[in-house]
């Protein structure tokens, strides 16, 4: 459900942005007649796009996206861009229209930063010899908020780790690269030894 919302949200945002960039270009080039024509033709599609974009965003918030500071800033940027865009394009005010489109582009950057911020700082496991114990500590700090204490959490569309069919190597690749709402954990947060440890721990969650 969450992953479906995430994909549709991304698609709506992309189309919405392309549409507004097109409008902005016409405005900046003083193609007022073409802009009026384009706006007229795209009136209904624009309403559908705006609705889809907001509805999927709200859906994601309702179904468990945590409202971090970055995400709050993003939501404010998006909400602020709406009146700016309406006034900017209606009055043919290039600066307002530019700021509105810029705010939406910036929100996209904030969403990516928000995902990166989710990995946090490295957990110090240097004093722990047993990989399962080290893995458990890493898991509690880095994974449990989405996957839950025993692997079946399911926040933000997180998969049930007690049921996963992935091999250890596939898990490692996925943890490094991330997928959908799951951020990728790079070397600076998770060393190779930590990665091995957490994968060994995840194997113990299997029922
Ligand atoms: C922000 C939430 C979040 C965090 C934090 C997170 N995950 Fe995930 N994880 C997900 C989501 C969402 C998926 C499902 C991705 C997909 O296939 O769409 C997933 C999928 C996985 C899978 C694949 C399961 C399968 O069967 O496909 C593994 C393995 C996994 N996570 C391990 C981890 C480990 C280990 C950590 C900690 C180092 C971690 N995750 C941290 C959200 C998270």
mmCIF file of C-alpha atoms and ligand atoms in Angstrom:
data_model
loop_
_atom_site.group_PDB
_atom_site.id
_atom_site.type_symbol
_atom_site.label_atom_id
_atom_site.label_comp_id
_atom_site.label_asym_id
_atom_site.label_seq_id
_atom_site.Cartn_x
_atom_site.Cartn_y
_atom_site.Cartn_z
ATOM 1 C CA UNK A 1 0.000 0.000 0.000
ATOM 2 C CA UNK A 2 2.644 2.531 1.087
ATOM 3 C CA UNK A 3 4.977 1.561 -1.742
ATOM 4 C CA UNK A 4 2.126 1.923 -4.232
ATOM 5 C CA UNK A 5 1.391 5.396 -2.871
ATOM 6 C CA UNK A 6 5.075 6.292 -3.051
ATOM 7 C CA UNK A 7 5.293 5.295 -6.726
ATOM 8 C CA UNK A 8 2.114 7.102 -7.714
ATOM 9 C CA UNK A 9 3.168 10.161 -5.705
ATOM 10 C CA UNK A 10 6.509 10.295 -7.518
ATOM 11 C CA UNK A 11 4.779 9.976 -10.883
ATOM 12 C CA UNK A 12 2.247 12.724 -10.077
ATOM 13 C CA UNK A 13 5.008 15.023 -8.817
ATOM 14 C CA UNK A 14 7.088 14.453 -11.926
ATOM 15 C CA UNK A 15 4.193 15.167 -14.309
ATOM 16 C CA UNK A 16 3.084 18.153 -12.253
ATOM 17 C CA UNK A 17 6.599 19.557 -12.316
ATOM 18 C CA UNK A 18 7.025 19.064 -16.079
ATOM 19 C CA UNK A 19 3.703 20.781 -16.621
ATOM 20 C CA UNK A 20 4.701 23.767 -14.484
ATOM 21 C CA UNK A 21 8.170 24.015 -16.002
ATOM 22 C CA UNK A 22 6.491 24.170 -19.435
ATOM 23 C CA UNK A 23 4.211 26.954 -18.205
ATOM 24 C CA UNK A 24 7.124 28.813 -16.645
ATOM 25 C CA UNK A 25 9.181 28.636 -19.846
ATOM 26 C CA UNK A 26 6.277 30.064 -21.855
ATOM 27 C CA UNK A 27 5.825 32.840 -19.296
ATOM 28 C CA UNK A 28 9.516 33.718 -19.181
ATOM 29 C CA UNK A 29 9.665 33.817 -22.999
ATOM 30 C CA UNK A 30 6.656 36.158 -23.092
ATOM 31 C CA UNK A 31 4.659 33.656 -25.138
ATOM 32 C CA UNK A 32 1.487 34.868 -23.489
ATOM 33 C CA UNK A 33 -0.892 33.671 -26.146
ATOM 34 C CA UNK A 34 0.596 30.186 -26.157
ATOM 35 C CA UNK A 35 0.582 30.148 -22.363
ATOM 36 C CA UNK A 36 -3.115 31.035 -22.306
ATOM 37 C CA UNK A 37 -3.851 28.313 -24.839
ATOM 38 C CA UNK A 38 -1.749 25.718 -23.018
ATOM 39 C CA UNK A 39 -3.321 26.607 -19.673
ATOM 40 C CA UNK A 40 -6.782 26.266 -21.160
ATOM 41 C CA UNK A 41 -6.123 22.854 -22.689
ATOM 42 C CA UNK A 42 -4.440 21.532 -19.550
ATOM 43 C CA UNK A 43 -6.972 22.872 -17.075
ATOM 44 C CA UNK A 44 -8.657 19.538 -16.310
ATOM 45 C CA UNK A 45 -5.453 17.415 -16.450
ATOM 46 C CA UNK A 46 -3.865 19.937 -14.081
ATOM 47 C CA UNK A 47 -6.710 19.535 -11.615
ATOM 48 C CA UNK A 48 -6.342 15.759 -11.761
ATOM 49 C CA UNK A 49 -2.574 16.016 -11.299
ATOM 50 C CA UNK A 50 -2.846 18.402 -8.345
ATOM 51 C CA UNK A 51 -5.442 16.229 -6.706
ATOM 52 C CA UNK A 52 -3.398 13.056 -7.227
ATOM 53 C CA UNK A 53 -0.225 14.709 -6.027
ATOM 54 C CA UNK A 54 -1.818 16.002 -2.807
ATOM 55 C CA UNK A 55 -3.964 12.920 -2.154
ATOM 56 C CA UNK A 56 -1.054 10.470 -2.471
ATOM 57 C CA UNK A 57 1.127 12.759 -0.302
ATOM 58 C CA UNK A 58 -1.526 12.929 2.404
ATOM 59 C CA UNK A 59 -2.083 9.176 2.053
ATOM 60 C CA UNK A 60 1.591 8.552 2.740
ATOM 61 C CA UNK A 61 1.535 10.794 5.815
ATOM 62 C CA UNK A 62 -1.572 9.050 7.125
ATOM 63 C CA UNK A 63 -0.185 5.554 6.535
ATOM 64 C CA UNK A 64 2.868 6.122 8.679
ATOM 65 C CA UNK A 65 5.486 8.418 7.117
ATOM 66 C CA UNK A 66 7.132 10.071 10.131
ATOM 67 C CA UNK A 67 6.977 13.857 9.947
ATOM 68 C CA UNK A 68 10.641 14.755 10.464
ATOM 69 C CA UNK A 69 11.884 18.358 10.318
ATOM 70 C CA UNK A 70 12.953 17.993 6.688
ATOM 71 C CA UNK A 71 9.624 16.518 5.744
ATOM 72 C CA UNK A 72 7.800 19.351 7.532
ATOM 73 C CA UNK A 73 9.853 21.932 5.617
ATOM 74 C CA UNK A 74 9.009 20.077 2.428
ATOM 75 C CA UNK A 75 5.281 20.064 3.111
ATOM 76 C CA UNK A 76 5.426 23.813 3.903
ATOM 77 C CA UNK A 77 7.313 24.498 0.631
ATOM 78 C CA UNK A 78 4.717 22.585 -1.364
ATOM 79 C CA UNK A 79 1.791 24.286 0.367
ATOM 80 C CA UNK A 80 3.416 27.726 -0.079
ATOM 81 C CA UNK A 81 4.046 27.075 -3.763
ATOM 82 C CA UNK A 82 0.345 26.602 -4.523
ATOM 83 C CA UNK A 83 -0.891 30.205 -3.903
ATOM 84 C CA UNK A 84 2.345 31.581 -5.375
ATOM 85 C CA UNK A 85 1.816 29.572 -8.561
ATOM 86 C CA UNK A 86 -1.836 30.558 -8.845
ATOM 87 C CA UNK A 87 -1.130 34.275 -8.379
ATOM 88 C CA UNK A 88 2.131 34.198 -10.354
ATOM 89 C CA UNK A 89 0.605 32.664 -13.467
ATOM 90 C CA UNK A 90 -2.669 34.538 -13.252
ATOM 91 C CA UNK A 91 -0.957 37.916 -13.027
ATOM 92 C CA UNK A 92 1.891 36.937 -15.323
ATOM 93 C CA UNK A 93 4.353 37.701 -12.524
ATOM 94 C CA UNK A 94 7.568 35.977 -13.575
ATOM 95 C CA UNK A 95 9.280 36.179 -10.209
ATOM 96 C CA UNK A 96 6.385 34.658 -8.270
ATOM 97 C CA UNK A 97 5.953 31.934 -10.882
ATOM 98 C CA UNK A 98 9.663 31.160 -10.794
ATOM 99 C CA UNK A 99 9.711 31.002 -6.986
ATOM 100 C CA UNK A 100 6.698 28.669 -7.013
ATOM 101 C CA UNK A 101 8.317 26.232 -9.452
ATOM 102 C CA UNK A 102 11.620 26.512 -7.593
ATOM 103 C CA UNK A 103 9.912 25.588 -4.290
ATOM 104 C CA UNK A 104 8.503 22.437 -5.854
ATOM 105 C CA UNK A 105 11.885 21.444 -7.292
ATOM 106 C CA UNK A 106 13.460 22.106 -3.895
ATOM 107 C CA UNK A 107 10.872 19.897 -2.173
ATOM 108 C CA UNK A 108 12.029 17.038 -4.333
ATOM 109 C CA UNK A 109 15.610 17.597 -3.132
ATOM 110 C CA UNK A 110 14.377 17.711 0.470
ATOM 111 C CA UNK A 111 12.584 14.394 0.015
ATOM 112 C CA UNK A 112 15.849 12.790 -1.118
ATOM 113 C CA UNK A 113 17.753 14.379 1.796
ATOM 114 C CA UNK A 114 15.078 13.136 4.174
ATOM 115 C CA UNK A 115 15.646 9.600 2.929
ATOM 116 C CA UNK A 116 19.415 9.887 3.410
ATOM 117 C CA UNK A 117 18.970 11.383 6.895
ATOM 118 C CA UNK A 118 17.097 8.234 7.917
ATOM 119 C CA UNK A 119 20.286 6.168 7.987
ATOM 120 C CA UNK A 120 21.782 8.297 10.813
ATOM 121 C CA UNK A 121 25.253 7.911 12.315
ATOM 122 C CA UNK A 122 27.356 4.774 12.585
ATOM 123 C CA UNK A 123 26.722 2.459 15.563
ATOM 124 C CA UNK A 124 29.937 1.615 17.413
ATOM 125 C CA UNK A 125 30.245 -2.183 17.454
ATOM 126 C CA UNK A 126 34.044 -2.355 17.822
ATOM 127 C CA UNK A 127 33.897 -3.791 21.354
ATOM 128 C CA UNK A 128 31.479 -6.608 20.433
ATOM 129 C CA UNK A 129 32.958 -9.930 19.262
ATOM 130 C CA UNK A 130 29.821 -11.954 18.582
ATOM 131 C CA UNK A 131 28.369 -10.898 15.193
ATOM 132 C CA UNK A 132 24.828 -11.847 16.217
ATOM 133 C CA UNK A 133 25.000 -9.525 19.236
ATOM 134 C CA UNK A 134 26.578 -6.765 17.146
ATOM 135 C CA UNK A 135 23.915 -7.355 14.495
ATOM 136 C CA UNK A 136 21.175 -7.130 17.093
ATOM 137 C CA UNK A 137 22.488 -3.758 18.291
ATOM 138 C CA UNK A 138 22.686 -2.421 14.735
ATOM 139 C CA UNK A 139 19.246 -3.780 13.976
ATOM 140 C CA UNK A 140 17.716 -2.083 17.048
ATOM 141 C CA UNK A 141 19.292 1.250 16.066
ATOM 142 C CA UNK A 142 18.941 1.251 12.294
ATOM 143 C CA UNK A 143 16.242 -1.145 11.190
ATOM 144 C CA UNK A 144 13.675 -1.710 13.948
ATOM 145 C CA UNK A 145 11.938 1.658 13.472
ATOM 146 C CA UNK A 146 10.592 0.353 10.150
ATOM 147 C CA UNK A 147 10.890 -3.422 10.376
ATOM 148 C CA UNK A 148 9.852 -3.720 14.039
ATOM 149 C CA UNK A 149 11.663 -5.417 16.925
ATOM 150 C CA UNK A 150 11.048 -8.925 15.612
ATOM 151 C CA UNK A 151 11.147 -8.126 11.908
ATOM 152 C CA UNK A 152 7.442 -7.859 11.181
ATOM 153 C CA UNK A 153 7.046 -4.101 11.631
ATOM 154 C CA UNK A 154 5.788 -2.959 8.252
ATOM 155 C CA UNK A 155 6.181 0.835 8.643
ATOM 156 C CA UNK A 156 6.380 2.669 5.267
ATOM 157 C CA UNK A 157 5.830 -0.618 3.397
ATOM 158 C CA UNK A 158 8.790 -2.331 5.079
ATOM 159 C CA UNK A 159 8.847 -6.064 4.287
ATOM 160 C CA UNK A 160 8.397 -8.722 6.944
ATOM 161 C CA UNK A 161 11.965 -9.905 7.569
ATOM 162 C CA UNK A 162 10.860 -13.109 9.291
ATOM 163 C CA UNK A 163 9.392 -14.193 5.944
ATOM 164 C CA UNK A 164 12.026 -12.888 3.530
ATOM 165 C CA UNK A 165 13.210 -15.311 0.855
ATOM 166 C CA UNK A 166 16.248 -13.295 -0.168
ATOM 167 C CA UNK A 167 19.692 -14.881 0.098
ATOM 168 C CA UNK A 168 22.309 -13.231 2.306
ATOM 169 C CA UNK A 169 24.018 -11.699 -0.730
ATOM 170 C CA UNK A 170 20.741 -10.313 -2.060
ATOM 171 C CA UNK A 171 19.993 -8.829 1.355
ATOM 172 C CA UNK A 172 23.414 -7.183 1.452
ATOM 173 C CA UNK A 173 22.936 -5.638 -1.976
ATOM 174 C CA UNK A 174 19.506 -4.337 -1.016
ATOM 175 C CA UNK A 175 20.719 -2.896 2.306
ATOM 176 C CA UNK A 176 23.560 -1.076 0.531
ATOM 177 C CA UNK A 177 21.425 0.296 -2.299
ATOM 178 C CA UNK A 178 18.052 0.778 -0.584
ATOM 179 C CA UNK A 179 14.695 0.243 -2.278
ATOM 180 C CA UNK A 180 11.551 2.382 -2.417
ATOM 181 C CA UNK A 181 11.044 3.808 1.093
ATOM 182 C CA UNK A 182 14.119 1.998 2.451
ATOM 183 C CA UNK A 183 17.265 4.151 2.408
ATOM 184 C CA UNK A 184 20.577 2.644 1.275
ATOM 185 C CA UNK A 185 23.113 2.097 4.085
ATOM 186 C CA UNK A 186 26.593 2.983 2.835
ATOM 187 C CA UNK A 187 30.068 2.143 4.201
ATOM 188 C CA UNK A 188 30.210 5.234 6.418
ATOM 189 C CA UNK A 189 27.142 4.073 8.383
ATOM 190 C CA UNK A 190 27.510 0.311 8.043
ATOM 191 C CA UNK A 191 30.970 -1.230 7.565
ATOM 192 C CA UNK A 192 31.259 -4.574 5.757
ATOM 193 C CA UNK A 193 31.635 -6.294 9.138
ATOM 194 C CA UNK A 194 28.486 -4.539 10.420
ATOM 195 C CA UNK A 195 26.630 -5.497 7.255
ATOM 196 C CA UNK A 196 27.584 -9.151 7.735
ATOM 197 C CA UNK A 197 26.559 -8.949 11.380
ATOM 198 C CA UNK A 198 23.144 -7.434 10.730
ATOM 199 C CA UNK A 199 22.419 -9.949 7.951
ATOM 200 C CA UNK A 200 23.343 -12.791 10.312
ATOM 201 C CA UNK A 201 21.027 -11.309 12.917
ATOM 202 C CA UNK A 202 18.192 -10.926 10.391
ATOM 203 C CA UNK A 203 18.526 -14.664 9.639
ATOM 204 C CA UNK A 204 17.687 -15.373 13.310
ATOM 205 C CA UNK A 205 14.327 -13.609 12.872
ATOM 206 C CA UNK A 206 13.149 -16.339 10.498
ATOM 207 C CA UNK A 207 10.314 -18.345 11.933
HETATM 208 C C1 LIG B 1 12.794 3.867 6.590
HETATM 209 C C2 LIG B 1 12.339 2.524 6.801
HETATM 210 C C3 LIG B 1 13.340 1.392 6.713
HETATM 211 C C4 LIG B 1 14.519 1.216 7.408
HETATM 212 C C5 LIG B 1 15.137 2.172 8.419
HETATM 213 C C6 LIG B 1 15.046 -0.066 7.007
HETATM 214 N N1 LIG B 1 14.230 -0.659 6.073
HETATM 215 FE FE1 LIG B 1 14.501 -2.464 5.205
HETATM 216 N N2 LIG B 1 12.870 -2.169 4.038
HETATM 217 C C7 LIG B 1 12.068 -1.050 4.081
HETATM 218 C C8 LIG B 1 11.086 -1.135 3.020
HETATM 219 C C9 LIG B 1 10.020 -0.103 2.700
HETATM 220 C C10 LIG B 1 11.341 -2.353 2.341
HETATM 221 C C11 LIG B 1 10.587 -2.909 1.136
HETATM 222 C C12 LIG B 1 11.285 -2.459 -0.123
HETATM 223 C C13 LIG B 1 10.521 -2.941 -1.329
HETATM 224 O O1 LIG B 1 10.798 -4.081 -1.772
HETATM 225 O O2 LIG B 1 9.667 -2.204 -1.787
HETATM 226 C C14 LIG B 1 12.472 -2.974 3.013
HETATM 227 C C15 LIG B 1 13.023 -4.186 2.639
HETATM 228 C C16 LIG B 1 14.072 -4.818 3.296
HETATM 229 C C17 LIG B 1 14.603 -6.114 2.959
HETATM 230 C C18 LIG B 1 14.127 -7.007 1.814
HETATM 231 C C19 LIG B 1 13.077 -7.979 2.281
HETATM 232 C C20 LIG B 1 12.492 -8.785 1.136
HETATM 233 O O3 LIG B 1 12.132 -9.943 1.380
HETATM 234 O O4 LIG B 1 12.377 -8.251 0.029
HETATM 235 C C21 LIG B 1 15.607 -6.391 3.832
HETATM 236 C C22 LIG B 1 16.473 -7.656 3.903
HETATM 237 C C23 LIG B 1 15.715 -5.241 4.714
HETATM 238 N N3 LIG B 1 14.762 -4.312 4.361
HETATM 239 C C24 LIG B 1 16.619 -5.134 5.736
HETATM 240 C C25 LIG B 1 16.840 -3.977 6.470
HETATM 241 C C26 LIG B 1 17.902 -3.815 7.418
HETATM 242 C C27 LIG B 1 18.915 -4.895 7.803
HETATM 243 C C28 LIG B 1 17.796 -2.545 7.895
HETATM 244 C C29 LIG B 1 18.730 -1.856 8.883
HETATM 245 C C30 LIG B 1 20.128 -1.827 8.546
HETATM 246 C C31 LIG B 1 16.659 -1.899 7.254
HETATM 247 N N4 LIG B 1 16.097 -2.816 6.402
HETATM 248 C C32 LIG B 1 16.211 -0.617 7.514
HETATM 249 C C33 LIG B 1 12.137 0.000 4.982
HETATM 250 C C34 LIG B 1 13.186 0.209 5.864
#
